[in-house]
Coordinates of C-alpha atoms and ligand atoms in Angstrom, one line a residue:
M1 CA 0.0 0.0 0.0
H2 CA 2.8 2.4 0.8
A3 CA 5.7 3.5 -1.4
K4 CA 8.5 6.0 -0.7
Y5 CA 10.3 7.8 -3.4
A6 CA 13.9 9.0 -3.2
P7 CA 14.3 12.7 -3.5
H8 CA 16.9 12.7 -6.3
A9 CA 17.5 15.3 -9.1
T10 CA 14.4 15.9 -11.4
N11 CA 12.0 13.2 -10.3
T12 CA 8.9 13.7 -12.3
D13 CA 7.2 15.6 -15.1
V14 CA 3.8 16.4 -13.4
L15 CA 3.4 16.2 -9.6
I16 CA -0.1 16.0 -8.2
A17 CA -0.9 17.0 -4.6
G18 CA -3.8 14.8 -3.4
A19 CA -5.1 11.3 -4.2
G20 CA -8.8 12.2 -4.0
I21 CA -11.2 11.7 -6.9
G22 CA -9.6 14.6 -8.8
G23 CA -6.0 13.7 -8.3
L24 CA -6.4 10.1 -9.2
S25 CA -8.4 10.8 -12.3
A26 CA -5.8 13.3 -13.4
A27 CA -3.0 10.8 -12.9
L28 CA -4.9 8.2 -15.1
S29 CA -5.7 10.9 -17.7
L30 CA -2.1 12.2 -17.9
H31 CA -0.7 8.7 -18.1
A32 CA -3.1 7.9 -20.9
M33 CA -1.6 10.8 -22.8
G34 CA 1.9 9.5 -22.2
I35 CA 2.8 12.1 -19.6
G36 CA 4.9 11.1 -16.6
V37 CA 3.0 11.7 -13.3
R38 CA 3.3 11.1 -9.6
I39 CA 0.9 11.8 -6.7
V40 CA 1.7 12.7 -3.1
E41 CA -1.0 12.1 -0.4
P42 CA -0.7 12.8 3.3
V43 CA -3.0 10.0 4.4
Q44 CA -0.8 6.9 5.1
V45 CA -3.3 4.2 4.2
L46 CA -6.2 5.3 1.9
R47 CA -9.4 3.7 3.4
P48 CA -12.8 3.8 1.8
V49 CA -14.1 6.8 3.8
G50 CA -17.0 9.0 3.0
V51 CA -20.6 8.1 2.0
G52 CA -22.4 8.3 -1.3
I53 CA -21.5 10.3 -4.4
N54 CA -23.1 10.8 -7.8
L55 CA -21.4 10.8 -11.1
L56 CA -23.1 12.5 -14.1
P57 CA -23.0 10.9 -17.5
H58 CA -20.3 13.5 -18.5
A59 CA -18.0 12.1 -15.9
V60 CA -19.0 8.5 -16.5
R61 CA -18.1 9.0 -20.2
E62 CA -14.6 10.2 -19.2
L63 CA -14.0 7.3 -16.8
T64 CA -15.3 4.9 -19.4
E65 CA -12.9 6.2 -22.0
L66 CA -10.2 5.7 -19.4
G67 CA -11.1 2.0 -19.4
L68 CA -13.0 1.9 -16.1
G69 CA -16.6 1.3 -17.4
E70 CA -16.8 -2.3 -16.2
Q71 CA -15.4 -1.5 -12.7
L72 CA -17.9 1.3 -12.3
A73 CA -20.8 -0.9 -13.4
A74 CA -19.8 -3.6 -11.0
T75 CA -20.0 -1.3 -7.9
A76 CA -22.5 1.5 -8.8
V77 CA -26.2 1.8 -9.2
P78 CA -27.3 3.4 -12.5
T79 CA -29.7 6.2 -11.6
A80 CA -33.0 5.8 -13.4
E81 CA -34.7 9.0 -12.3
M82 CA -34.5 12.0 -10.1
V83 CA -37.8 12.9 -8.3
H84 CA -38.6 15.8 -6.0
Y85 CA -41.3 15.2 -3.3
D86 CA -42.9 17.2 -0.6
R87 CA -42.3 16.0 3.0
H88 CA -45.3 13.7 2.7
G89 CA -44.0 11.9 -0.4
N90 CA -46.2 13.7 -3.0
R91 CA -44.4 14.0 -6.3
I92 CA -43.7 17.6 -7.3
W93 CA -41.2 17.2 -10.2
G94 CA -39.2 14.4 -11.7
E95 CA -37.3 13.3 -14.8
P96 CA -35.5 10.3 -16.1
R97 CA -31.7 10.4 -15.7
G98 CA -28.7 8.9 -17.4
L99 CA -29.4 6.2 -20.0
A100 CA -33.2 6.7 -19.5
L101 CA -32.8 10.3 -20.5
G102 CA -31.0 9.3 -23.7
Y103 CA -27.4 9.7 -22.7
H104 CA -25.0 7.1 -24.1
W105 CA -23.5 6.8 -20.6
P106 CA -25.3 6.2 -17.3
Q107 CA -25.5 8.4 -14.3
Y108 CA -24.1 6.5 -11.4
S109 CA -24.6 6.6 -7.6
L110 CA -21.9 4.9 -5.7
H111 CA -19.8 4.9 -2.5
R112 CA -17.1 7.6 -2.6
G113 CA -14.7 5.2 -1.0
A114 CA -15.4 2.6 -3.7
L115 CA -14.8 5.2 -6.4
Q116 CA -11.5 6.3 -4.8
R117 CA -10.5 2.6 -4.4
L118 CA -11.3 1.8 -8.0
L119 CA -9.2 4.8 -9.3
L120 CA -6.4 4.1 -6.9
D121 CA -6.2 0.4 -8.0
A122 CA -6.1 1.5 -11.7
V123 CA -3.3 4.1 -11.0
R124 CA -1.2 1.5 -9.2
E125 CA -1.8 -1.1 -11.9
R126 CA -1.0 1.2 -14.8
L127 CA 1.6 3.6 -13.3
G128 CA 3.2 1.2 -10.8
E129 CA 3.2 0.9 -7.0
R130 CA 5.4 4.0 -6.6
A131 CA 3.1 6.3 -8.5
V132 CA 1.1 7.2 -5.3
V133 CA 3.4 8.3 -2.4
T134 CA 1.3 8.1 0.7
G135 CA 2.2 9.6 4.1
T136 CA 3.6 12.6 2.2
A137 CA 2.2 16.2 2.0
F138 CA 2.9 19.1 -0.3
V139 CA 4.3 21.9 1.8
R140 CA 5.3 24.7 -0.6
C141 CA 7.0 25.5 -3.9
A142 CA 10.3 27.4 -4.2
E143 CA 11.2 29.8 -7.1
A144 CA 11.2 28.1 -10.5
E145 CA 14.6 27.4 -11.9
G146 CA 14.1 27.8 -15.6
Q147 CA 11.8 24.9 -16.7
V148 CA 12.1 23.2 -13.3
L149 CA 10.0 23.8 -10.2
P150 CA 11.4 22.8 -6.8
V151 CA 8.6 21.5 -4.6
I152 CA 9.0 20.9 -0.9
L153 CA 7.3 17.9 0.5
R154 CA 7.1 16.5 4.0
D155 CA 7.4 12.8 5.0
L156 CA 4.9 12.8 7.8
A157 CA 6.1 9.7 9.6
R158 CA 9.7 10.9 9.8
G159 CA 8.8 14.6 10.1
R160 CA 11.3 15.5 7.4
E161 CA 11.1 17.8 4.5
H162 CA 12.7 17.1 1.1
T163 CA 12.7 18.8 -2.3
V164 CA 11.6 17.3 -5.6
R165 CA 12.0 18.9 -9.0
V166 CA 9.1 18.8 -11.4
R167 CA 7.9 20.5 -14.6
A168 CA 4.4 21.1 -13.4
L169 CA 2.5 21.0 -10.1
V170 CA -1.3 20.3 -9.9
G171 CA -2.9 21.1 -6.6
A172 CA -5.7 18.6 -6.2
D173 CA -5.6 18.8 -2.4
G174 CA -9.2 19.6 -1.7
L175 CA -11.2 22.2 0.2
Y176 CA -8.2 23.2 2.5
S177 CA -5.7 23.2 -0.4
T178 CA -2.2 24.2 0.6
V179 CA -1.3 24.8 -3.1
R180 CA -4.3 27.2 -3.3
A181 CA -3.2 28.9 -0.1
Q182 CA 0.3 29.6 -1.5
L183 CA -1.1 30.9 -4.8
H184 CA -3.9 32.9 -3.1
P185 CA -2.7 33.8 0.4
G186 CA -5.1 35.3 3.0
E187 CA -8.3 33.8 1.5
G188 CA -9.5 32.6 4.9
P189 CA -11.8 29.7 5.8
P190 CA -14.5 28.2 3.5
L191 CA -17.9 30.1 3.4
W192 CA -20.8 28.4 5.2
N193 CA -24.4 29.2 4.2
G194 CA -25.9 28.1 7.6
I195 CA -26.9 24.6 6.4
R196 CA -25.8 21.6 8.4
M197 CA -25.8 18.2 6.6
W198 CA -26.1 14.9 8.3
R199 CA -25.1 11.9 6.2
G200 CA -25.3 8.2 6.5
V201 CA -25.3 4.8 4.7
T202 CA -27.8 2.1 5.7
E203 CA -28.8 -1.2 4.3
W204 CA -32.5 -1.1 3.7
H205 CA -35.3 -2.6 1.6
P206 CA -35.4 -1.1 -1.9
V207 CA -37.5 2.1 -1.9
L208 CA -39.2 4.4 -4.5
G209 CA -38.6 2.1 -7.5
G210 CA -35.1 1.1 -6.5
R211 CA -32.9 3.4 -8.6
T212 CA -34.3 6.8 -7.8
V213 CA -32.4 9.8 -6.5
A214 CA -35.1 11.2 -4.3
I215 CA -35.2 14.7 -2.9
A216 CA -37.8 15.9 -0.4
G217 CA -38.5 19.2 1.3
S218 CA -36.5 22.3 0.6
N219 CA -33.5 24.2 1.8
A220 CA -35.7 26.9 3.3
H221 CA -35.8 24.6 6.3
A222 CA -35.3 20.8 6.0
K223 CA -34.4 18.8 2.9
L224 CA -33.6 15.1 2.4
V225 CA -31.7 13.4 -0.4
V226 CA -31.8 9.6 -0.6
Y227 CA -30.4 7.2 -3.2
P228 CA -29.1 3.6 -3.4
I229 CA -25.3 3.2 -4.0
S230 CA -24.5 -0.5 -4.2
N231 CA -24.8 -2.9 -7.1
E232 CA -23.9 -5.7 -4.8
A233 CA -26.8 -4.9 -2.4
E234 CA -29.1 -4.6 -5.3
Q235 CA -28.1 -8.1 -6.5
R236 CA -29.2 -9.5 -3.1
G237 CA -32.6 -7.8 -3.4
R238 CA -31.6 -5.1 -0.9
A239 CA -30.6 -1.4 -1.1
L240 CA -27.6 0.3 0.4
L241 CA -29.2 3.7 0.9
N242 CA -27.2 6.9 1.1
W243 CA -29.0 9.7 2.8
V244 CA -28.2 13.4 3.4
A245 CA -30.4 15.4 5.7
E246 CA -29.9 19.2 5.3
V247 CA -31.2 21.7 7.8
R248 CA -30.8 25.5 7.6
F249 CA -29.9 27.4 10.7
P250 CA -30.1 31.2 11.1
V251 CA -26.4 32.0 10.7
E252 CA -25.0 34.8 8.5
H253 CA -23.4 33.6 5.3
G254 CA -19.7 33.6 5.9
A255 CA -19.4 32.5 9.5
M256 CA -18.7 28.9 10.5
S257 CA -17.4 27.4 13.8
G258 CA -14.7 24.7 13.4
A259 CA -13.3 23.2 10.3
A260 CA -15.4 21.3 7.7
D261 CA -14.3 17.7 8.3
W262 CA -15.7 14.8 6.2
N263 CA -15.0 12.4 9.1
R264 CA -16.8 14.3 11.8
T265 CA -19.4 12.1 13.6
G266 CA -23.0 13.6 13.9
R267 CA -25.7 12.9 16.4
L268 CA -29.0 11.3 15.7
S269 CA -30.7 13.5 18.3
D270 CA -29.6 16.6 16.4
V271 CA -31.1 15.6 13.1
L272 CA -34.2 13.5 14.1
P273 CA -36.5 16.3 15.4
H274 CA -36.3 18.1 12.0
F275 CA -37.7 15.0 10.2
A276 CA -40.2 13.7 12.7
G277 CA -43.1 12.0 10.8
W278 CA -41.5 12.3 7.4
R279 CA -42.6 9.5 5.1
I280 CA -41.6 9.5 1.4
G281 CA -43.6 6.8 -0.4
D282 CA -42.4 3.5 1.2
L283 CA -39.6 5.1 3.0
D284 CA -39.9 5.8 6.8
V285 CA -37.4 8.5 7.2
P286 CA -36.9 8.6 11.0
A287 CA -36.6 4.8 11.0
L288 CA -33.8 5.0 8.3
F289 CA -31.9 7.6 10.4
A290 CA -32.3 5.5 13.6
A291 CA -30.9 2.4 11.9
T292 CA -27.8 4.1 10.7
R293 CA -24.7 2.9 12.5
R294 CA -22.6 6.0 12.0
I295 CA -23.9 9.4 11.1
L296 CA -21.5 12.0 9.8
E297 CA -22.0 15.8 9.9
Y298 CA -20.6 18.3 7.5
P299 CA -21.4 22.0 6.9
M300 CA -22.6 23.1 3.4
V301 CA -19.6 25.2 2.3
D302 CA -17.9 26.6 -0.8
R303 CA -15.4 29.3 -1.6
E304 CA -15.6 32.4 -3.7
P305 CA -14.7 31.6 -7.4
L306 CA -11.1 32.7 -8.1
P307 CA -10.2 35.3 -10.7
W308 CA -7.4 33.0 -11.8
W309 CA -6.2 29.5 -10.7
G310 CA -2.5 29.1 -11.3
R311 CA 0.7 30.9 -12.2
G312 CA 3.7 29.6 -14.1
P313 CA 4.0 25.8 -13.8
V314 CA 1.3 25.5 -11.1
T315 CA -2.5 25.0 -11.3
L316 CA -5.4 23.8 -9.2
L317 CA -8.0 21.0 -9.9
G318 CA -11.2 19.7 -8.3
D319 CA -12.3 21.0 -4.9
A320 CA -9.0 22.9 -4.5
A321 CA -10.0 25.0 -7.5
H322 CA -13.8 25.3 -7.2
P323 CA -15.4 23.8 -4.0
M324 CA -19.2 24.0 -4.5
Y325 CA -22.4 23.1 -2.7
P326 CA -23.4 19.5 -3.3
V327 CA -26.3 20.4 -5.7
G328 CA -26.8 18.6 -9.0
S329 CA -24.1 15.8 -8.5
N330 CA -21.3 18.1 -9.5
G331 CA -18.4 18.0 -6.9
G332 CA -16.9 14.7 -8.0
S333 CA -18.1 14.9 -11.6
Q334 CA -16.4 18.3 -12.2
A335 CA -13.1 17.0 -10.7
V336 CA -13.2 14.2 -13.3
L337 CA -13.8 16.7 -16.1
D338 CA -11.0 18.9 -14.9
A339 CA -8.7 15.9 -15.0
R340 CA -9.5 15.0 -18.6
V341 CA -9.3 18.6 -19.9
L342 CA -6.0 19.1 -18.1
A343 CA -4.4 16.0 -19.7
R344 CA -5.7 17.0 -23.1
C345 CA -4.4 20.5 -22.9
L346 CA -0.9 19.4 -21.7
A347 CA -0.8 16.9 -24.5
V348 CA -1.8 19.5 -27.1
H349 CA 0.7 22.1 -25.9
D350 CA 3.5 19.5 -25.2
P351 CA 6.3 20.2 -24.3
D352 CA 5.3 23.7 -23.1
R353 CA 3.7 22.9 -19.7
E354 CA 2.8 26.5 -18.8
A355 CA 0.9 26.9 -22.1
G356 CA -1.0 23.7 -21.4
L357 CA -1.9 24.7 -17.9
R358 CA -3.2 28.1 -19.0
A359 CA -5.3 26.5 -21.8
Y360 CA -6.8 24.1 -19.2
E361 CA -7.7 27.0 -16.9
E362 CA -9.2 28.9 -19.8
I363 CA -11.6 26.1 -20.5
R364 CA -12.5 25.0 -17.0
R365 CA -12.4 28.1 -14.8
E366 CA -15.4 29.9 -16.2
A367 CA -17.5 26.8 -16.4
T368 CA -16.9 25.8 -12.9
S369 CA -17.3 29.3 -11.4
A370 CA -20.7 29.5 -13.0
L371 CA -21.7 26.2 -11.3
V372 CA -20.4 27.5 -7.9
L373 CA -22.6 30.5 -8.2
A374 CA -25.6 28.7 -9.6
N375 CA -25.5 26.2 -6.8
R376 CA -25.6 29.0 -4.3
R377 CA -28.8 30.5 -5.8
M378 CA -30.7 27.2 -5.4
P379 CA -33.2 28.4 -7.9
A380 CA -35.8 25.6 -7.4
D381 CA -36.0 26.3 -3.7
R382 CA -38.4 29.2 -3.7
L383 CA -41.0 27.1 -5.5
L384 CA -40.5 24.0 -3.3
Q385 CA -41.0 26.2 -0.3
A386 CA -44.2 27.6 -1.9
V387 CA -45.5 24.1 -2.2
A388 CA -44.8 23.5 1.5
E389 CA -46.6 26.7 2.5
R390 CA -49.6 26.4 0.1
A391 CA -50.2 22.7 0.8
P392 CA -48.7 21.9 4.3
D393 CA -50.7 18.7 4.6
G394 CA -49.9 17.5 1.1
F395 CA -51.8 17.5 -2.2
D396 CA -53.3 15.3 -4.9
R397 CA -52.1 17.1 -8.0
V398 CA -49.2 19.5 -8.2
E399 CA -51.1 21.5 -10.8
D400 CA -53.5 22.5 -7.9
V401 CA -50.6 24.0 -6.0
L402 CA -48.2 25.6 -8.6
T403 CA -49.3 27.6 -11.6
Q404 CA -48.2 26.5 -15.2
E405 CA -45.7 29.3 -15.2
E406 CA -44.3 28.2 -11.8
L407 CA -44.0 24.6 -13.0
A408 CA -42.2 25.7 -16.1
E409 CA -39.8 27.8 -13.9
L410 CA -39.2 24.7 -11.8
D411 CA -38.3 22.6 -14.8
A412 CA -35.9 25.3 -16.1
A413 CA -34.2 25.6 -12.7
Y414 CA -33.6 21.8 -12.6
R415 CA -32.3 21.7 -16.1
W416 CA -29.8 24.4 -15.4
T417 CA -28.4 22.9 -12.1
T418 CA -28.3 19.3 -13.4
G419 CA -27.0 20.3 -16.9
T420 CA -29.3 18.3 -19.2
D421 CA -27.5 18.5 -22.6
V422 CA -27.9 15.0 -24.0
A423 CA -27.3 15.8 -27.7
E424 CA -24.2 17.8 -26.9
L425 CA -22.6 15.2 -24.8
N426 CA -23.5 12.3 -27.1
G427 CA -22.4 14.2 -30.2
R428 CA -19.0 15.6 -29.3
G429 CA -15.7 13.9 -30.0
S430 CA -13.6 12.3 -27.3
W431 CA -11.2 14.4 -25.2
G432 CA -9.0 11.4 -25.0
V433 CA -7.5 11.6 -28.5
Ligands
FAD501 C1 -12.3 12.1 3.4 C2 -13.2 12.6 2.4 C3 -14.6 12.1 2.4 C4 -15.5 12.7 1.5 N1 -16.7 12.1 1.4 C5 -17.6 12.6 0.5 C6 -18.9 12.0 0.4 O1 -19.2 11.1 1.2 N2 -19.7 12.5 -0.6 C7 -19.4 13.5 -1.4 O2 -20.1 13.9 -2.3 N3 -18.1 14.0 -1.4 C8 -17.2 13.6 -0.4 N4 -16.0 14.2 -0.4 C9 -15.7 15.3 -1.3 C10 -15.5 14.8 -2.7 O3 -14.6 13.7 -2.8 C11 -15.0 16.0 -3.5 O4 -16.0 17.0 -3.4 C12 -14.9 15.7 -5.0 O5 -14.9 14.3 -5.3 C13 -13.7 16.4 -5.6 O6 -12.5 15.6 -5.2 P1 -11.1 16.2 -5.0 O7 -10.1 15.1 -5.4 O8 -11.0 17.5 -5.7 O9 -11.0 16.5 -3.5 P2 -10.9 15.5 -2.2 O10 -11.7 14.3 -2.5 O11 -11.2 16.3 -1.1 O12 -9.4 15.0 -2.2 C14 -8.3 15.9 -1.8 C15 -7.1 15.0 -1.4 O13 -6.0 15.9 -1.1 C16 -5.3 15.4 0.0 N5 -4.5 16.5 0.6 C17 -4.9 17.4 1.5 N6 -3.8 18.2 1.8 C18 -2.8 17.8 1.1 C19 -1.4 18.2 0.9 N7 -0.9 19.3 1.7 N8 -0.6 17.6 0.1 C20 -1.1 16.6 -0.7 N9 -2.4 16.1 -0.6 C21 -3.2 16.7 0.3 C22 -6.5 14.9 0.9 O14 -6.0 14.0 1.9 C23 -7.4 14.3 -0.1 O15 -7.1 12.9 -0.3 C24 -15.1 13.7 0.6 C25 -13.7 14.2 0.6 C26 -12.8 13.7 1.5 C27 -11.4 14.2 1.6

């Protein structure tokens, strides 16, 4: 599991800080383009932490083109539809997803740890055991020496720093990116919008048709997202349900106590009162929460979009570049897209690494900044809240609660945040050539 690499002369072409979804996808993409790459990751042994994650067809296409289609299909659940309900389980809005919507690639729901494991195994198999150096953190860059960038790393077990010389550095080191902090000093902590998110994974009976991403309530107060994430459980006639319960608290945007930590344990007694009596179709929500062995708690945070990402031979990728609210299955998906565009741009501009990095930023920065801002607006929420206020005890027909104009507005809001562009994705050429 753990490889060390000797700090001799110029070690590597591209160094990636961070073996998350973004860093590992970037390593595979660069390798596929024939570019030498190595990853450093502070965690000593990468364990399957986290809960569920969604991959849009855009990202599934890229991972499939990297040769991971079968591995994804073996672990993930292909999402059939996304449906929004009120807190009583009455359907407000829904649409087919992935293959059912006409994409050539599925949308997948899966365990984040399983995705990271699958990517890590592929990196080690294709690039060698020494490609991912665990127990080692990026510390800082020194002044570039011509085409060579000295990068200072820390071996965490020994407490020692050493320098490696690379041609390009990619900061894929997440929400608290050290690479970003060196490029953009004084930025401060992530921005919190007052929403606390409790998350869990529980084996359950299949609910709501079996392959639905179900969303109930609204972010005006309490909202629930539930979807199954395991093909293996589905084969046994069961469902491994991932759930996220979001509750808004009256806190000014920008203030947050403590760090956002994906591994922080949450308390059932904190979340349960907000969902008392919730029943979504055949899903008893409080029972699902109560049966969850470990509940995690995480604040809904992002950062202000950056006016530029990198300088010289350095850039950012994934959450380090554009952390966003988890709306529309975009966090992991956008990191995968970054990775593929990065590799393509470096290959096109080879051997000029700086030109390749700037071309990558040009393509990805505006697109992802727009998503960060769109996710903040939560455009559908006003209408979902209107449903709760106009029909607090539920309804028979949504047309009795929302006007035709409001229903059209809701449709447009969802299409924008979930990026429904079937013909465009199906029709464009591969980024891998
Ligand atoms: C432990 C963990 C659990 C998560 N669980 C979920 C989840 O359940 N559901 C979900 O939707 N999203 C989850 N996420 C976030 C999700 O993975 C990201 O939003 C998205 O996939 C983008 O990935 P990323 O690779 O950019 O960032 P991340 O996945 O955050 O990966 C960043 C990596 O950089 C490493 N790193 C940090 N500092 C340094 C440094 N100084 N030098 C080198 N490397 C460094 C981190 O250890 C981490 O492995 C989780 C993230 C983490 C780190």
